[in-house]
Coordinates of C-alpha atoms in Angstrom, one line a residue:
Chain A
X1 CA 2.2 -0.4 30.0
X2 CA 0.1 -2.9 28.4
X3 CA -3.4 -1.8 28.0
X4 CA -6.5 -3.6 26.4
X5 CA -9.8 -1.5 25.5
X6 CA -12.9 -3.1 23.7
X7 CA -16.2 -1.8 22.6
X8 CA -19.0 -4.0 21.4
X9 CA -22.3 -2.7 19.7
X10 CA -25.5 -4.7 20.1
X11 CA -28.7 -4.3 18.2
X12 CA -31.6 -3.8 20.6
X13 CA -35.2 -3.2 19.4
X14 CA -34.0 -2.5 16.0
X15 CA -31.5 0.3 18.0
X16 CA -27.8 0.7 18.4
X17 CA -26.6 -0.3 22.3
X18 CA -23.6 -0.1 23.3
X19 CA -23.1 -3.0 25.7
X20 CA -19.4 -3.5 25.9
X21 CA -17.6 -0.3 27.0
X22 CA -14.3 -1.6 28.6
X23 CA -11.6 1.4 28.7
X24 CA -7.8 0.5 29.7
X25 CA -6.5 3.4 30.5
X26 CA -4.3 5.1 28.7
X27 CA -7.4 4.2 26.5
X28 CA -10.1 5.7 28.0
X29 CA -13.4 5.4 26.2
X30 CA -16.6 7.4 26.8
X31 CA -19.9 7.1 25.1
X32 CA -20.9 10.6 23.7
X33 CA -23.9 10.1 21.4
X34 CA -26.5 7.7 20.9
X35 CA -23.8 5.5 18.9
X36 CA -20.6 8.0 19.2
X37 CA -17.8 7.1 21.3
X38 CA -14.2 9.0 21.8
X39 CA -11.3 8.1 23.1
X40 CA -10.1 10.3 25.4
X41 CA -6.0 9.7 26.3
X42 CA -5.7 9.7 30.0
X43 CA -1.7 9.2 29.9
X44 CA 1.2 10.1 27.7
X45 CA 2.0 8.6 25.0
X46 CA 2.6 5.4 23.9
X47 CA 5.6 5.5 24.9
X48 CA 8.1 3.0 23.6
X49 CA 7.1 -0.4 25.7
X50 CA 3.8 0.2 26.0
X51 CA 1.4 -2.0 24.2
X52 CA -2.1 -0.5 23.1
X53 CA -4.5 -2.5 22.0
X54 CA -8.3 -1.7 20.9
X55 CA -10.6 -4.3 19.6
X56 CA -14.0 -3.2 18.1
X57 CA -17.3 -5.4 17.2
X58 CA -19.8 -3.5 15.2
X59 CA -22.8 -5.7 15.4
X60 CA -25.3 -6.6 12.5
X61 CA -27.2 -3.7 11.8
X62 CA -25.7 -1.2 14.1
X63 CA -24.1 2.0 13.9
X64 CA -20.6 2.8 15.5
X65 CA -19.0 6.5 15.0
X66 CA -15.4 6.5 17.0
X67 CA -13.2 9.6 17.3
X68 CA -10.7 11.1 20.1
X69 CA -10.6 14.3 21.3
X70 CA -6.9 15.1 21.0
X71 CA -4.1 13.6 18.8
X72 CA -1.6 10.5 19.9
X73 CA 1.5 11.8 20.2
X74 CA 4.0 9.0 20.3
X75 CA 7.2 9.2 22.6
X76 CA 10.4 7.4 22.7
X77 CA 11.1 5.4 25.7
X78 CA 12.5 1.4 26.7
X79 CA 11.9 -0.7 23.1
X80 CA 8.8 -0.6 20.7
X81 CA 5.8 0.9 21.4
X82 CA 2.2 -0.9 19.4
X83 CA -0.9 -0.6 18.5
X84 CA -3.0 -2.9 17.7
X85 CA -6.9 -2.4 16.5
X86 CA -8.9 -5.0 15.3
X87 CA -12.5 -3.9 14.1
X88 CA -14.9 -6.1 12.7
X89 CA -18.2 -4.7 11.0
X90 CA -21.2 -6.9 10.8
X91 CA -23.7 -7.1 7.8
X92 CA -25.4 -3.6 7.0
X93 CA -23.2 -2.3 10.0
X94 CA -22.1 1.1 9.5
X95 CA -18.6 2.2 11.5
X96 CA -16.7 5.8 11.0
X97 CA -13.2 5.7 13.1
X98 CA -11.7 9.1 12.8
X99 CA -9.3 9.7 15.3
X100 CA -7.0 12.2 15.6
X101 CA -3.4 12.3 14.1
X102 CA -0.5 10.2 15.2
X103 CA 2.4 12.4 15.9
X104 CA 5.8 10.8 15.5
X105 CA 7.9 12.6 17.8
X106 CA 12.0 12.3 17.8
X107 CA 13.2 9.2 18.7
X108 CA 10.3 7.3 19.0
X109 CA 10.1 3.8 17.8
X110 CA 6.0 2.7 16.9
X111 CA 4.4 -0.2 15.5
X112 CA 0.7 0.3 14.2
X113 CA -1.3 -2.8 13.1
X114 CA -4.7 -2.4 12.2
X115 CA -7.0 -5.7 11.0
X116 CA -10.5 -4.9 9.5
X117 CA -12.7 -7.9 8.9
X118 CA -15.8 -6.7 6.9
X119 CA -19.2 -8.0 6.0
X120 CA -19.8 -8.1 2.6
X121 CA -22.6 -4.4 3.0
X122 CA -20.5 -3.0 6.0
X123 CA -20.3 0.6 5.5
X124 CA -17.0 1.8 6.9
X125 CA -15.2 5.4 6.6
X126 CA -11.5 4.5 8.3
X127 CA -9.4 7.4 8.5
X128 CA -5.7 7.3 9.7
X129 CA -3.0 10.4 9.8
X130 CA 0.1 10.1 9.9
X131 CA 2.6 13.5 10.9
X132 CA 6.0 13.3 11.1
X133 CA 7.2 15.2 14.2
X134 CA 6.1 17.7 15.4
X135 CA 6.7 21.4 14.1
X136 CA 10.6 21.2 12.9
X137 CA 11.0 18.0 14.4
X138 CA 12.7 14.9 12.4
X139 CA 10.2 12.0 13.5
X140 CA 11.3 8.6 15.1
X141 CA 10.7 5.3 13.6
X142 CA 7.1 4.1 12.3
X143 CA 6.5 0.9 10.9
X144 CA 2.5 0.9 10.4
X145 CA 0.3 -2.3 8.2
X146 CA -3.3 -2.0 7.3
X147 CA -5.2 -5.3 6.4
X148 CA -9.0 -4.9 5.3
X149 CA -10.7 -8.0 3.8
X150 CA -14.5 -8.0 3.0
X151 CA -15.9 -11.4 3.1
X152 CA -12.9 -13.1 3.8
X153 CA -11.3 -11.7 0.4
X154 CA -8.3 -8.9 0.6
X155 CA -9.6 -5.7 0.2
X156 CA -6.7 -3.5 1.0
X157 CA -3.4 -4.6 2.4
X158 CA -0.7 -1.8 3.2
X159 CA 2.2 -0.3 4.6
X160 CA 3.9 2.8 5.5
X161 CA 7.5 3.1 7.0
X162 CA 8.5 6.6 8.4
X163 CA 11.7 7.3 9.8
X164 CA 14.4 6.5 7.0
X165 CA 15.5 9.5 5.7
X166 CA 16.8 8.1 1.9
X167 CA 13.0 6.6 1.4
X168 CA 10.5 9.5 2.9
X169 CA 12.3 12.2 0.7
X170 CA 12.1 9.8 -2.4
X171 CA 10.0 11.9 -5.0
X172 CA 8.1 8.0 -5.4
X173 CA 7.1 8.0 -1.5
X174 CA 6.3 11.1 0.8
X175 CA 8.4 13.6 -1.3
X176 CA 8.5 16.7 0.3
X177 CA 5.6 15.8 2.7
X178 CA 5.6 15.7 6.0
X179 CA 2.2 13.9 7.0
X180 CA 0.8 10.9 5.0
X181 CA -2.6 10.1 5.3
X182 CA -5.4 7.7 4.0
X183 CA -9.3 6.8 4.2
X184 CA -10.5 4.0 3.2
X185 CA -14.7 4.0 2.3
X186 CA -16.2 0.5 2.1
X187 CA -19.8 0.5 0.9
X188 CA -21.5 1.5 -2.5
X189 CA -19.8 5.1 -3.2
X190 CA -21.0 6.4 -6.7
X191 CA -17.6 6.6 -8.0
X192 CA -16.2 5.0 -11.5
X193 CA -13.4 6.6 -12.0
X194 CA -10.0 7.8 -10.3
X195 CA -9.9 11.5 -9.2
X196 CA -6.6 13.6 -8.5
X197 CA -5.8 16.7 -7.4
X198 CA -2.9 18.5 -5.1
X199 CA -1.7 15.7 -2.9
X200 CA -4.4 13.5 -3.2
X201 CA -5.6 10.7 -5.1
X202 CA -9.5 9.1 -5.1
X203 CA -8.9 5.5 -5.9
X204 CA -11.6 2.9 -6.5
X205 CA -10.4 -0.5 -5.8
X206 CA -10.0 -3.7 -7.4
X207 CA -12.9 -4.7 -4.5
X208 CA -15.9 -2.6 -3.7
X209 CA -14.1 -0.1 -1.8
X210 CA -12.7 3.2 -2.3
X211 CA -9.2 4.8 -0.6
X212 CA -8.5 8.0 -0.5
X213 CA -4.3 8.6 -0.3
X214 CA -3.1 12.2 0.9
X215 CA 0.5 13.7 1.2
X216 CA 0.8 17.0 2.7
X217 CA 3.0 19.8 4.5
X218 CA 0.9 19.9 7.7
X219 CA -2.2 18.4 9.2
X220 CA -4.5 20.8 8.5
X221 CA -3.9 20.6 4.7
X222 CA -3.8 16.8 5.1
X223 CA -7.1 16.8 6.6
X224 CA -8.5 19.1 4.0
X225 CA -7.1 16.8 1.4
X226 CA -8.4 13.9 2.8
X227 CA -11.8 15.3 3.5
X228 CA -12.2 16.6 -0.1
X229 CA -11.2 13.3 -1.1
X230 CA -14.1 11.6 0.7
X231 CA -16.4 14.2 -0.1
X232 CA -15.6 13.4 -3.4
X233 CA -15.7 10.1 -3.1
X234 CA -19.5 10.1 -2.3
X235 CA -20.3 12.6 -4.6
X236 CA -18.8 10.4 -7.4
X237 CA -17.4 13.3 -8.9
X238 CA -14.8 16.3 -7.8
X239 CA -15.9 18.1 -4.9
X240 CA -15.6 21.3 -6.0
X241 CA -11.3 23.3 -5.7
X242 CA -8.9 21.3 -2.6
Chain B
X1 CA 21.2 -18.3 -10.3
X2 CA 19.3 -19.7 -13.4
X3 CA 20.8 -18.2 -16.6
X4 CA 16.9 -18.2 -18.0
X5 CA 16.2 -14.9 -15.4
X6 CA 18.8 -12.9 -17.7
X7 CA 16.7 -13.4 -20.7
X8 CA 13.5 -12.8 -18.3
X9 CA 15.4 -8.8 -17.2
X10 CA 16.7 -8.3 -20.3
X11 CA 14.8 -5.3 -21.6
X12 CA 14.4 -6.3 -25.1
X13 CA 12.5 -9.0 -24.5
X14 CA 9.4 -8.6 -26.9
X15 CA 7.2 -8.4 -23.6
X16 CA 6.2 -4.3 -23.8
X17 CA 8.5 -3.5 -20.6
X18 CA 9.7 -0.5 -22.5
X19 CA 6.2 1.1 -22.8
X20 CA 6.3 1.7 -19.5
X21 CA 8.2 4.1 -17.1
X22 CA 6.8 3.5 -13.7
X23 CA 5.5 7.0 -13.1
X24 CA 9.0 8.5 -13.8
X25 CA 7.6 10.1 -17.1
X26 CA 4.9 12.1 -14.8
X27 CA 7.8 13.2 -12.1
X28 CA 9.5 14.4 -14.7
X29 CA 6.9 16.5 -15.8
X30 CA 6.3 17.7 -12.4
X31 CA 9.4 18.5 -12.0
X32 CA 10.0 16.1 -9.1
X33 CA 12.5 14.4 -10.9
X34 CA 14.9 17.0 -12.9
X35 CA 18.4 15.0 -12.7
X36 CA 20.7 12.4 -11.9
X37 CA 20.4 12.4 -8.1
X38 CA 16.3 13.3 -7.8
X39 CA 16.4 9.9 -10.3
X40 CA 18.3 7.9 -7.3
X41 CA 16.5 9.1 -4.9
X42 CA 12.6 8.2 -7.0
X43 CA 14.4 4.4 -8.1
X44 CA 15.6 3.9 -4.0
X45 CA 12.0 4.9 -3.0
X46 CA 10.4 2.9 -6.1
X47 CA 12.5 -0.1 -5.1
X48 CA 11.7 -0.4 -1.3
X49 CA 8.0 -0.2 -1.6
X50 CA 6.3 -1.1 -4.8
X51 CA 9.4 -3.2 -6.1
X52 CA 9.6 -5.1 -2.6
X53 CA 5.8 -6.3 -3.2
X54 CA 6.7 -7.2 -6.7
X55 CA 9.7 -9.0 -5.5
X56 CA 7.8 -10.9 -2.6
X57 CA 5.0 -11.8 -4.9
X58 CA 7.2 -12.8 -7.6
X59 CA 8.6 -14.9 -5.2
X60 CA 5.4 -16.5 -4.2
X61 CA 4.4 -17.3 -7.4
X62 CA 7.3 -18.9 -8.3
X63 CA 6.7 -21.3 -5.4
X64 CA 3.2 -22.0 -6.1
X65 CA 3.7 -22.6 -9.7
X66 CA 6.7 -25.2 -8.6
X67 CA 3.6 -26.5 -6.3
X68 CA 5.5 -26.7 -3.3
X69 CA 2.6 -24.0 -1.8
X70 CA 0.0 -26.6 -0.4
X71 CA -3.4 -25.4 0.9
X72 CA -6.8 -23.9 -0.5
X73 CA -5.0 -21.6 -2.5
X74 CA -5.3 -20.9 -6.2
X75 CA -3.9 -18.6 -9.1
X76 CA -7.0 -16.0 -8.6
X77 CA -5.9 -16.0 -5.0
X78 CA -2.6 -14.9 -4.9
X79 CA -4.1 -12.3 -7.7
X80 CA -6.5 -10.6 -5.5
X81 CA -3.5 -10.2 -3.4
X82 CA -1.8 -7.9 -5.4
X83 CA -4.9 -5.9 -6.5
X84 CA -5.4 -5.2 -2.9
X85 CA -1.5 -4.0 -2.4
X86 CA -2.2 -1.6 -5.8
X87 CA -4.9 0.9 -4.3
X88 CA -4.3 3.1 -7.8
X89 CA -6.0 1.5 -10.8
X90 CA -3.9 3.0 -13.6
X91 CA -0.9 1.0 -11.6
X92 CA -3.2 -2.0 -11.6
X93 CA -4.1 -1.6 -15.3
X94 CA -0.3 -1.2 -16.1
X95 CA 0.9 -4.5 -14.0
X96 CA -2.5 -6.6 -16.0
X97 CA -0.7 -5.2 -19.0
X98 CA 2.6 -6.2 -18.6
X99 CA 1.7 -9.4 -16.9
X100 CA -0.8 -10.7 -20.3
X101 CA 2.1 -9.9 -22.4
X102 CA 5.1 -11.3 -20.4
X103 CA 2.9 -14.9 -20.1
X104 CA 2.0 -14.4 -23.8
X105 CA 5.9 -14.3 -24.5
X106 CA 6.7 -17.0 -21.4
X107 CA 4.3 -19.6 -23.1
X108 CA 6.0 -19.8 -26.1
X109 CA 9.6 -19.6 -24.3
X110 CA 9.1 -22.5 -22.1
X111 CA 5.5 -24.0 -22.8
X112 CA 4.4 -26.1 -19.5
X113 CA 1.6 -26.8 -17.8
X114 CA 1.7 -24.4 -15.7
X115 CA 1.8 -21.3 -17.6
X116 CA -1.4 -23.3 -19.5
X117 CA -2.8 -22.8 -15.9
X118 CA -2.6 -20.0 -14.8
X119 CA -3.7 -18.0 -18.1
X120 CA -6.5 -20.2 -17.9
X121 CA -7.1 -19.1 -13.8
X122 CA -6.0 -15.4 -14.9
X123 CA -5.8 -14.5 -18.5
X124 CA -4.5 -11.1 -17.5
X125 CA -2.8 -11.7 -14.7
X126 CA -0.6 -8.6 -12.6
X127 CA 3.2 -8.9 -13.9
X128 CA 4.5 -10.5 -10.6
X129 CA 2.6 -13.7 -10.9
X130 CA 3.8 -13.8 -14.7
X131 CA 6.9 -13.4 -13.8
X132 CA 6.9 -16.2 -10.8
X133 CA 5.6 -18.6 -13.2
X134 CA 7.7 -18.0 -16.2
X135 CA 10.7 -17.9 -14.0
X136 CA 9.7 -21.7 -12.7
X137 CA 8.8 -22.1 -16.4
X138 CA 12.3 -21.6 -17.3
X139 CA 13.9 -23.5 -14.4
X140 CA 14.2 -20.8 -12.1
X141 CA 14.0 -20.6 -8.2
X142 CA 12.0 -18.0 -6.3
X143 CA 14.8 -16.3 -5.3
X144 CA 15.8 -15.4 -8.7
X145 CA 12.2 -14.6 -9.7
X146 CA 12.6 -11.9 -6.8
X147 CA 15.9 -10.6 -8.2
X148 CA 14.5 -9.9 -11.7
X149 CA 11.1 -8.0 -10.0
X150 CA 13.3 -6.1 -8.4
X151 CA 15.3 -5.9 -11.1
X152 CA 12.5 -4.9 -13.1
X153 CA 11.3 -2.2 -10.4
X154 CA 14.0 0.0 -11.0
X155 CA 15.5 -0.7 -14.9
X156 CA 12.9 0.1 -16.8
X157 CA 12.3 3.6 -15.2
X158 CA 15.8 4.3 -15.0
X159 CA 16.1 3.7 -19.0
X160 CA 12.8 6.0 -19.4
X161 CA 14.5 8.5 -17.4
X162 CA 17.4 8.5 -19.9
X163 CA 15.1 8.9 -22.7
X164 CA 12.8 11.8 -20.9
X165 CA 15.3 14.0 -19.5
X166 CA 18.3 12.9 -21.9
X167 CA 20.9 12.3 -18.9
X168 CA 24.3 10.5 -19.0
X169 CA 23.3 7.1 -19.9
X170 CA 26.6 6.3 -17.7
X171 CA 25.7 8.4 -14.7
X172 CA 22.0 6.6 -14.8
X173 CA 23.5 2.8 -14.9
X174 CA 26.6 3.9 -12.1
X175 CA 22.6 4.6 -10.3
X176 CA 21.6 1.5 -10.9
X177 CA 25.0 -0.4 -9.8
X178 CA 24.8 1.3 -6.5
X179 CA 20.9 0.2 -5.9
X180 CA 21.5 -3.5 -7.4
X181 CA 23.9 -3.6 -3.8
X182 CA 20.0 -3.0 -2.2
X183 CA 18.2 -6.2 -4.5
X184 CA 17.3 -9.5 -2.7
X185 CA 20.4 -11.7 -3.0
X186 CA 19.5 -14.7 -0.9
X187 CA 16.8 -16.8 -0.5
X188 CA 15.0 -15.1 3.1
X189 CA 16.9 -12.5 3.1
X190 CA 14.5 -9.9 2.7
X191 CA 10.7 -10.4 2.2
X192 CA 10.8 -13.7 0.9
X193 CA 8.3 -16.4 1.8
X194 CA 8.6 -20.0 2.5
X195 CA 6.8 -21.4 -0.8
X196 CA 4.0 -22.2 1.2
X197 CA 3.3 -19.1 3.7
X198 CA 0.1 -17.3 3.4
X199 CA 0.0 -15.0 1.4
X200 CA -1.9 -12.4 3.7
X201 CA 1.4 -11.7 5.6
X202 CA 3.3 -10.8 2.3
X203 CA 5.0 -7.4 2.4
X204 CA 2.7 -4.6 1.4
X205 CA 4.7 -1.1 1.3
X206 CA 2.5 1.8 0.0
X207 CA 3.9 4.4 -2.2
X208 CA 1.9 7.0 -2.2
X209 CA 3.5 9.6 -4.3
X210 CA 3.3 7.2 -6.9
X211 CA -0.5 6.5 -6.8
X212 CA -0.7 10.1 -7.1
X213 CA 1.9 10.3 -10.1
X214 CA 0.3 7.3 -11.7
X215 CA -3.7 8.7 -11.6
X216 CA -2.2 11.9 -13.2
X217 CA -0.1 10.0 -15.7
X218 CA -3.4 8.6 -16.9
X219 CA -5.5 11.8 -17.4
X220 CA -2.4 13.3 -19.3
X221 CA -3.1 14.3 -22.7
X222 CA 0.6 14.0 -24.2
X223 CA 2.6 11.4 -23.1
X224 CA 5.2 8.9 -24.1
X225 CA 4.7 6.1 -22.0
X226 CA 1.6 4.3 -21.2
X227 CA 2.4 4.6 -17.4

């Protein structure tokens, strides 16, 4: 399956519009605020073949908030399955994307590639979870790259493999995880210094940009983590115990 | 191989490699690394995600400084492109470190023009880029810049190990003769550019235990390394 979704945001008498709405299903898009869209999976998977992408054009000036309402659980099947998302955010643009997990089950084989191409005051929250099978499951293979640049300058460049056992027990790389997770906040944040706790680290960046990075045992204390960690990451302080 | 990269992995070169322990001092204190084997398993992990950025942009800097690299790139270019692959800044503080004092050290070893250059570009540049120009400096191909950041990736926390947790010195460098089967041999082999790819593609394999380990490492009160 080869799908291709896109969503376009248009200023309109100093509004958000959201003129381009074109869902391909499995990627099924539906508009569920003034500027709040989810993505609502209308097949299984990916499954290895398939080919998903999602492009996204946050206009100058506009706001975009993008979730889903369940998390992508990614099967094995003929070859590789992808996904591709390319978001670009427009001056004083303002775009949260917080899907749902990814779910590696067994024997999957998954390629995510996401390319974020930000105005210098875009405001972005980009939130991505990674879980490694499902409950006592050992996961398939994951090979997922993040670029971000902000005004044509890197901003954050990286990548996670999942699926080799030697590397994701390393004590350097997922330990005794079993989800991985980061967000990355673009935008003033108030923040001057690193903050750590359990699992989770509140990095400024060389650029103006802040990522939080989460390991955890489960989801729900990788969302917690991650959530503290933006929480704290506009407070510009600790937000208080994980 | 050019016989200048042994002086450039030899750890007692006066470049203040041995201050450093590449967050193995904080796993040891959390307990994540305890002996021999939890050591193999944090140097295999170090080595195929931060080492394999160091390695690739070793590489790459080796290649621009032989000028080989045409197009509108420049020294505080290929910088920015490790800063964006180091999201922790105590792990960017430690490479600007290492990387000031191996060029300080490369520039009276092989003075050329284009060490000159790229202090001027970068005064404190991250270590890869230090190391990719010294090792053209010195004569070397970026293929053997690669092998001694990978090199580097793994010896000096291995040797801080030995020191933090007193293990068999033996045992540690049998550890280190298995992973050197794992370091970039050949030139393309693994994660190396042609000397004039962009630089955007490079490798960029995230660690994130380490961030974590590195952030705590610099809020610790007692500590013998400085990361």
């Amino acid at each position: 399956m080869h799908a291709r979704a896109a969503l376009a945001t248009a200023l309109v008498a100093g509004r958000t519009s959201i003129p381009v709405l074109r869902s391909a299903p499995p990627l099924t898009l539906r508009q569920t605020g003034p500027h709040s869209v989810h993505l609502i999976s209308t097949a299984a998977g990916p499954l290895g073949g398939d080919r998903l992408e999602l492009d996204l054009d946050v206009a100058p000036g506009t706001t975009l908030e993008l979730g889903s309402v369940a998390s992508t659980l990614v099967l094995p099947g003929p070859g590789e399955s992808r996904t591709l998302i390319t978001a670009r955010v427009g001056a004083g643009a303002t775009l949260r994307f917080t899907p749902e997990p990814t779910v590696l089950a067994a024997g999957c084989a998954h390629r995510i590639e996401v390319g974020l191409t930000l105005a210098s005051d875009a405001r972005v929250l980009w939130r991505e979870e990674i879980v490694f099978g499902r409950y006592g499951e050992q996961p398939g293979r994951c090979h997922a790259r993040f670029d971000a640049t902000l005004d044509g300058r890197p901003l954050l460049r990286q990548e996670f493999t999942v699926g080799t056992p030697a590397l994701d027990t390393s004590p350097a790389v997922y330990g005794d995880a079993r989800c991985v997770g980061t967000t990355l906040i673009a935008g003033p944040v108030p923040l001057a210094e690193a903050v750590v706790a359990d699992g989770v680290a509140v990095l400024p960046l060389a650029g103006p940009a802040t990522l939080v990075s989460a390991l955890a045992l489960d989801a729900v204390a990788l969302r917690t983590r991650l959530e503290w960690g933006e929480s704290t990451a506009s407070r510009g302080r600790p937000a208080g115990p994980v | 191989m050019n016989a200048a990269i042994l002086l450039l992995t030899d750890s007692r070169l006066p470049a203040g490699g041995h201050a450093h322990s590449g967050g193995v001092e904080q796993a040891v204190t959390s307990g994540a690394v305890h002996d021999v084997p939890s050591l193999g398993s944090f140097l295999r992990g170090r080595l195929h995600t931060t080492g394999a950025v160091a390695t690739a942009l070793a590489a790459a800097s080796c290649a621009f400084a032989s000028g080989t690299a045409d197009g509108p790139w420049a020294w505080d270019g290929l910088d920015a492109e490790v800063d964006a692959r180091t999201a922790s800044p105590a792990q960017r503080a430690a490479s600007r470190v290492q990387g000031r004092l191996l060029l300080r050290v490369a520039r009276r070893l092989w003075p050329s023009p284009v060490l000159e250059e790229l202090a001027g570009a970068v005064p404190s540049p991250h270590h890869p880029l230090a190391l990719g120009a010294a090792a053209h400096a010195a004569g070397a191909a970026p293929e053997d810049a690669a092998l001694a950041a990978a090199y580097h990736a793994i010896s000096g926390p291995a040797t801080a190990a030995v020191r933090l947790l007193g293990l068999d010195p033996v045992a540690v460098h049998r550890l280190l003769a298995d992973l050197s089967r794992e370091l970039p041999t050949a030139p393309g082999e693994r994660d190396l550019p042609p000397s004039a790819a962009p630089w955007a593609d490079l490798p960029a394999h995230s660690a994130p235990a380490l961030d974590v380990l590195a952030e705590r490492h610099a809020l610790a009160q007692v500590r013998l390394f400085v990361s």
